[in-house]
Short mmCIF file of C-alpha atoms in Angstrom, two decimals:
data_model
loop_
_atom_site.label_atom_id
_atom_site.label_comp_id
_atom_site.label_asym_id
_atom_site.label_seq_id
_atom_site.Cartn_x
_atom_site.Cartn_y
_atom_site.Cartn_z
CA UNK X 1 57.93 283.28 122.94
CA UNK X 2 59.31 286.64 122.58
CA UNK X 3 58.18 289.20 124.18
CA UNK X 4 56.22 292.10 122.34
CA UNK X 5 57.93 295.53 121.76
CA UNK X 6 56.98 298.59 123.88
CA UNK X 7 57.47 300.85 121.36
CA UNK X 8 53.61 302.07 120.18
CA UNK X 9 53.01 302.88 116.36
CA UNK X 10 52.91 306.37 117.09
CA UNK X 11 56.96 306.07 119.08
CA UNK X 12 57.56 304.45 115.13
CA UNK X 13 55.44 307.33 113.18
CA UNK X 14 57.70 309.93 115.26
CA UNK X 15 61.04 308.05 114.93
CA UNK X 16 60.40 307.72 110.98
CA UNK X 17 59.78 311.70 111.16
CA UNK X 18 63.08 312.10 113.51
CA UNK X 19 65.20 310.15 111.24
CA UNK X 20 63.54 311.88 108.16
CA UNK X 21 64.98 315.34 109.51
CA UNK X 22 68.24 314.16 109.98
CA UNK X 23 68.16 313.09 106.59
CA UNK X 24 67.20 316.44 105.44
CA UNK X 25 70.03 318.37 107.84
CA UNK X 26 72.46 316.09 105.86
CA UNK X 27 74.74 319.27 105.00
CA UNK X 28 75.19 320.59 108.72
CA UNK X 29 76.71 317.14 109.51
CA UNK X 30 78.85 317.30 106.53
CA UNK X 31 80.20 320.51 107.15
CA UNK X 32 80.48 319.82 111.55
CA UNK X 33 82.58 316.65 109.71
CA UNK X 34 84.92 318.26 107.83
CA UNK X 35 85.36 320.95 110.26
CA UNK X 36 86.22 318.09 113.05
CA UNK X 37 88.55 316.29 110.79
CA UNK X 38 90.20 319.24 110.27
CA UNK X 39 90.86 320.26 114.01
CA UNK X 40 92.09 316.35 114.51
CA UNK X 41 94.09 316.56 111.58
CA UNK X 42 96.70 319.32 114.23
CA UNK X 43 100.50 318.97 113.43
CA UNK X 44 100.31 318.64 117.18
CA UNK X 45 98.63 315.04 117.09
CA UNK X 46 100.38 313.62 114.23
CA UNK X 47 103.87 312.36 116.29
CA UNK X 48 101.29 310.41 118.60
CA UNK X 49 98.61 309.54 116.02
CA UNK X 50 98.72 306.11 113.91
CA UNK X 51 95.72 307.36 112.18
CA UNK X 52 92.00 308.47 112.14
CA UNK X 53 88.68 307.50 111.16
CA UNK X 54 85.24 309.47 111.08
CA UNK X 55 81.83 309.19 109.50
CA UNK X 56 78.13 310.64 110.12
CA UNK X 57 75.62 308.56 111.29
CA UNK X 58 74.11 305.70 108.90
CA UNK X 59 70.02 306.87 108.90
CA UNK X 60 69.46 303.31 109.30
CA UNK X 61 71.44 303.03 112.67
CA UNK X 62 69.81 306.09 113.97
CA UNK X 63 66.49 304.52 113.32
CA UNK X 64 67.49 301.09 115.24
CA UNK X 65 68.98 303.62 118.00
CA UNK X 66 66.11 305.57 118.44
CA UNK X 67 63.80 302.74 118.97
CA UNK X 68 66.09 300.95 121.53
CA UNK X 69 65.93 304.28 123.38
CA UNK X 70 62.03 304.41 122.74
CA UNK X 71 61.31 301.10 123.88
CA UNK X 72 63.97 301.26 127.26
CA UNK X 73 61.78 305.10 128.32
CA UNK X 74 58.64 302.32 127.88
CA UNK X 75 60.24 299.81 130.07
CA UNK X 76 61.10 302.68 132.37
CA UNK X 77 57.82 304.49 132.42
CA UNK X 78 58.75 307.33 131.10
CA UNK X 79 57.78 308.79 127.80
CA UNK X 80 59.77 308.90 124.84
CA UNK X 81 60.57 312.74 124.73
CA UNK X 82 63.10 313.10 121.59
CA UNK X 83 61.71 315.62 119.28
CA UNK X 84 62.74 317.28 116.02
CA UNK X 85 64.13 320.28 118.30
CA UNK X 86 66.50 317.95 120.33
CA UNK X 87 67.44 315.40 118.15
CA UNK X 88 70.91 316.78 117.69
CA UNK X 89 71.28 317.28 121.31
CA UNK X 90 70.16 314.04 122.30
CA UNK X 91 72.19 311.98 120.46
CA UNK X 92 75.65 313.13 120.36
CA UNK X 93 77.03 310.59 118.17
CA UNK X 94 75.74 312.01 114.54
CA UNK X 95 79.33 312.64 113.89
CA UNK X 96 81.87 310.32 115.24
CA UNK X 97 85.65 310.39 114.79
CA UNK X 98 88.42 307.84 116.06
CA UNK X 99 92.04 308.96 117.04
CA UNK X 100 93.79 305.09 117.20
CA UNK X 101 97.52 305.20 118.31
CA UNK X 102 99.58 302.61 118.63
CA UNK X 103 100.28 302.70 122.78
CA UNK X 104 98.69 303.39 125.92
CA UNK X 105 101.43 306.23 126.96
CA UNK X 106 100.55 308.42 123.95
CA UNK X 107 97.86 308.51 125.50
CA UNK X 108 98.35 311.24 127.68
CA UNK X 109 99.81 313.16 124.97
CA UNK X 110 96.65 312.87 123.04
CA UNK X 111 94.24 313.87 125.56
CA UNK X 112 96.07 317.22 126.29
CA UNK X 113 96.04 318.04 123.08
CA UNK X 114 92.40 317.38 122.33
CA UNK X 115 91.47 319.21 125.28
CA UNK X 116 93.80 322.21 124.18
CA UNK X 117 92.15 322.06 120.36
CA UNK X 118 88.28 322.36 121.27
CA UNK X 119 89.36 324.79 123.83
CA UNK X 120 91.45 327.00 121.58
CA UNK X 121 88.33 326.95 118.80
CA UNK X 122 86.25 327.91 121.72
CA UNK X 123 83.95 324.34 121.17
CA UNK X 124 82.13 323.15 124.17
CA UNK X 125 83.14 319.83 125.90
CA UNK X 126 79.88 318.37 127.57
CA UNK X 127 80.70 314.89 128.48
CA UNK X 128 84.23 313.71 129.20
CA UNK X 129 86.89 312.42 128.87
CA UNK X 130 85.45 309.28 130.14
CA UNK X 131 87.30 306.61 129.87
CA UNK X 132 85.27 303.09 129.14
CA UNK X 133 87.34 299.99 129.99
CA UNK X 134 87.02 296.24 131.81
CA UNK X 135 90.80 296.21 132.44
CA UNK X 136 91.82 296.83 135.98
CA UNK X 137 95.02 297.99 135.40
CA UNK X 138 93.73 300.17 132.13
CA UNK X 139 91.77 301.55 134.76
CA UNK X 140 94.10 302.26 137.36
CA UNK X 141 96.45 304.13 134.37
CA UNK X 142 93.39 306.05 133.62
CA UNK X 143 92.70 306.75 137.24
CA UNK X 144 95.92 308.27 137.40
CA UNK X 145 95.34 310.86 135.08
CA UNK X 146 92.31 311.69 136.52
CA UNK X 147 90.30 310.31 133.39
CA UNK X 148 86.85 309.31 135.06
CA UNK X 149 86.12 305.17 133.96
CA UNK X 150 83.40 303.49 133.62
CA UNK X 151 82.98 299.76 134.02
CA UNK X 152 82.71 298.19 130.38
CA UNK X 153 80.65 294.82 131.02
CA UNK X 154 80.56 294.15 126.89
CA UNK X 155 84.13 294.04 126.98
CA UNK X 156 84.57 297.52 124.74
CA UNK X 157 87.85 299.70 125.69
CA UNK X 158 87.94 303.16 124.37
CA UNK X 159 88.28 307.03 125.74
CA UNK X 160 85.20 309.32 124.68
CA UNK X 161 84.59 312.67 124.68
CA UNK X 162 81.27 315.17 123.85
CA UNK X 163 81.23 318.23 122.35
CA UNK X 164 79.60 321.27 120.36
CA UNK X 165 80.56 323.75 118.44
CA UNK X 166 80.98 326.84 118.90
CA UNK X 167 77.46 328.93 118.63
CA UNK X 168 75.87 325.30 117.16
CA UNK X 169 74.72 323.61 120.25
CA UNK X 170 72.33 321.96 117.89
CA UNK X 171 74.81 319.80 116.75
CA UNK X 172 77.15 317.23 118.57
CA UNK X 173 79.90 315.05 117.53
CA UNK X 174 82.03 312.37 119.70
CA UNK X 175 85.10 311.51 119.65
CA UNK X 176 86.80 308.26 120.63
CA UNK X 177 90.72 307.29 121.61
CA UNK X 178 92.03 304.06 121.66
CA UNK X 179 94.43 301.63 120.58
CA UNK X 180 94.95 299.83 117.18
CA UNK X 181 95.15 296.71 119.30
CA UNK X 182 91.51 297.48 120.59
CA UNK X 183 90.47 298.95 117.32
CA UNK X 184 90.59 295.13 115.81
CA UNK X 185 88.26 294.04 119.02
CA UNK X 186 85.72 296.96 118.07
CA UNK X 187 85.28 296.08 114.32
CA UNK X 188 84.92 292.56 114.94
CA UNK X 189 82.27 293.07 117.60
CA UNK X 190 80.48 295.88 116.03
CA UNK X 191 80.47 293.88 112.91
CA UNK X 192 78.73 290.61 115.27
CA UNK X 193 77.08 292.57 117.98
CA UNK X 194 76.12 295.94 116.46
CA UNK X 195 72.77 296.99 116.08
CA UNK X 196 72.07 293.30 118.11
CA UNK X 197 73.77 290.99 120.24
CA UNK X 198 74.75 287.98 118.05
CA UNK X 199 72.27 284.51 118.75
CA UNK X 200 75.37 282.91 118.43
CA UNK X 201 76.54 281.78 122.00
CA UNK X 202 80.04 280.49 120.77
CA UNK X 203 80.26 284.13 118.73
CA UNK X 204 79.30 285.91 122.19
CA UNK X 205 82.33 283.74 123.75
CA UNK X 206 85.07 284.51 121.15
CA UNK X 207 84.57 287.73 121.16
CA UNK X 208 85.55 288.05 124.84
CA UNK X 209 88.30 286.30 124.12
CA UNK X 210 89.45 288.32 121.65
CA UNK X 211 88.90 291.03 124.10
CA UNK X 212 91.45 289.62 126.14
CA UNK X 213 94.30 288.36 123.67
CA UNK X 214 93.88 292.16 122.22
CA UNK X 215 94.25 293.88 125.45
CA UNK X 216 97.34 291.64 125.95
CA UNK X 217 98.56 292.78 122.48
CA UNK X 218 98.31 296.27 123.91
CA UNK X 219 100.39 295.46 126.84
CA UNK X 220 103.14 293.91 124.82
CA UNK X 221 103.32 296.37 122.11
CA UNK X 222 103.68 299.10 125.58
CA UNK X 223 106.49 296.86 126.64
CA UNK X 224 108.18 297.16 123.27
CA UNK X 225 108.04 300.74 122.67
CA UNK X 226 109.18 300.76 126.54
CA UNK X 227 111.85 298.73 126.42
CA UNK X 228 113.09 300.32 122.86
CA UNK X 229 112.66 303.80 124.67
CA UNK X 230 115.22 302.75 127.71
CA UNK X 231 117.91 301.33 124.93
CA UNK X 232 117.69 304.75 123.27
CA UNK X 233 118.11 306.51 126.52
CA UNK X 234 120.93 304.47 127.59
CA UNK X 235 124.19 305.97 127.75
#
């Protein structure tokens, strides 16, 4: 039998009323978007960039987000404290946009230069670069650039990063880095997984697998560009 929901009809009443402002703060979100597509969109990305991808938040996500939060605060005790004041604080991920290269040691390259951009528009970074990965040898490269990790038990791989703009705290986008290779692992899962797990055992299997054949893809496609690198530097 499953077990009944937390969440009260008055957590619901608010969420409806939460999601309801976002809906009518629509234009703030399209105008943070365009203004974050056009700081990723540097001359200075494009030699390590494959390409991009961005969007604001689907009303019907934030609804299924904001009860999941709702009902965990239940779970937890505490009281479900997101209000029309904070929502655009609280969750950070209203605007998302992807940078997806083609191999881990652009990487580096990328993160400078991200850092340099929201510094130069005088943006706020308040989480990251944090660096979400099951790989231990992902982790160890990440380690080395003193990228914090954090253990990814679903099997997801990316680099994220938190920030405001400037003077608009009320408004927060992320950003995430990561491979094309790991890019095919995250649309297949977030099209099975995302807003729920799949019931499908087998489904919940395969996609680990695929988690490792595409982190293997990764690691060959580094070896490639490696190995063309060294034949170019040869004398």
């Amino acid at each position: 039998m499953m077990a009944k929901s937390p969440v009260t009809k008055n957590d619901l009443k608010k969420i409806n009323r939460l999601v309801t402002h976002f809906k009518n703060n629509q234009e703030l979100f399209i105008r943070f978007s365009d203004n974050v597509r056009a700081l990723f969109s540097s001359d200075r990305l494009s030699p390590y960039v494959h390409s991009a991808k961005w969007r604001i938040k689907n009303p019907d996500h934030l609804r299924d987000k904001l009860i999941r939060k709702a009902s965990d605060m239940r779970l937890t005790g505490k009281k479900f404290d997101i209000t029309e004041e904070n929502l655009f604080e609280r969750i950070t991920d209203l605007v998302g946009f992807r940078i997806l290269h083609l191999h881990t040691s652009q990487f580096e390259a990328i993160n400078r230069i991200v850092l340099d951009l929201i510094n130069e528009e005088r943006w706020e970074l308040i989480e990251g670069p944090t660096a979400r990965t099951w790989d231990d040898e992902f982790r160890e490269y990440f380690n080395k650039l003193n990228i914090k990790t954090l253990d990814s038990q679903s099997m997801y791989t990316s680099v994220h990063y938190v920030f405001t703009a400037n003077k608009q705290k009320s408004c927060a986008a992320e950003l995430q880095v990561r491979t094309l290779a790991e890019e095919l692992w995250g649309e297949v899962d977030h099209k099975i997984n995302y807003p729920h797990p799949s019931a499908s055992s087998s489904c919940r299997e395969q996609i680990k697998v695929l988690a490792r054949i595409t982190s293997s893809c990764t690691r060959l496609v580094d070896s490639i560009f490696h190995s063309h690198q060294e034949n170019d530097e040869a004398p």
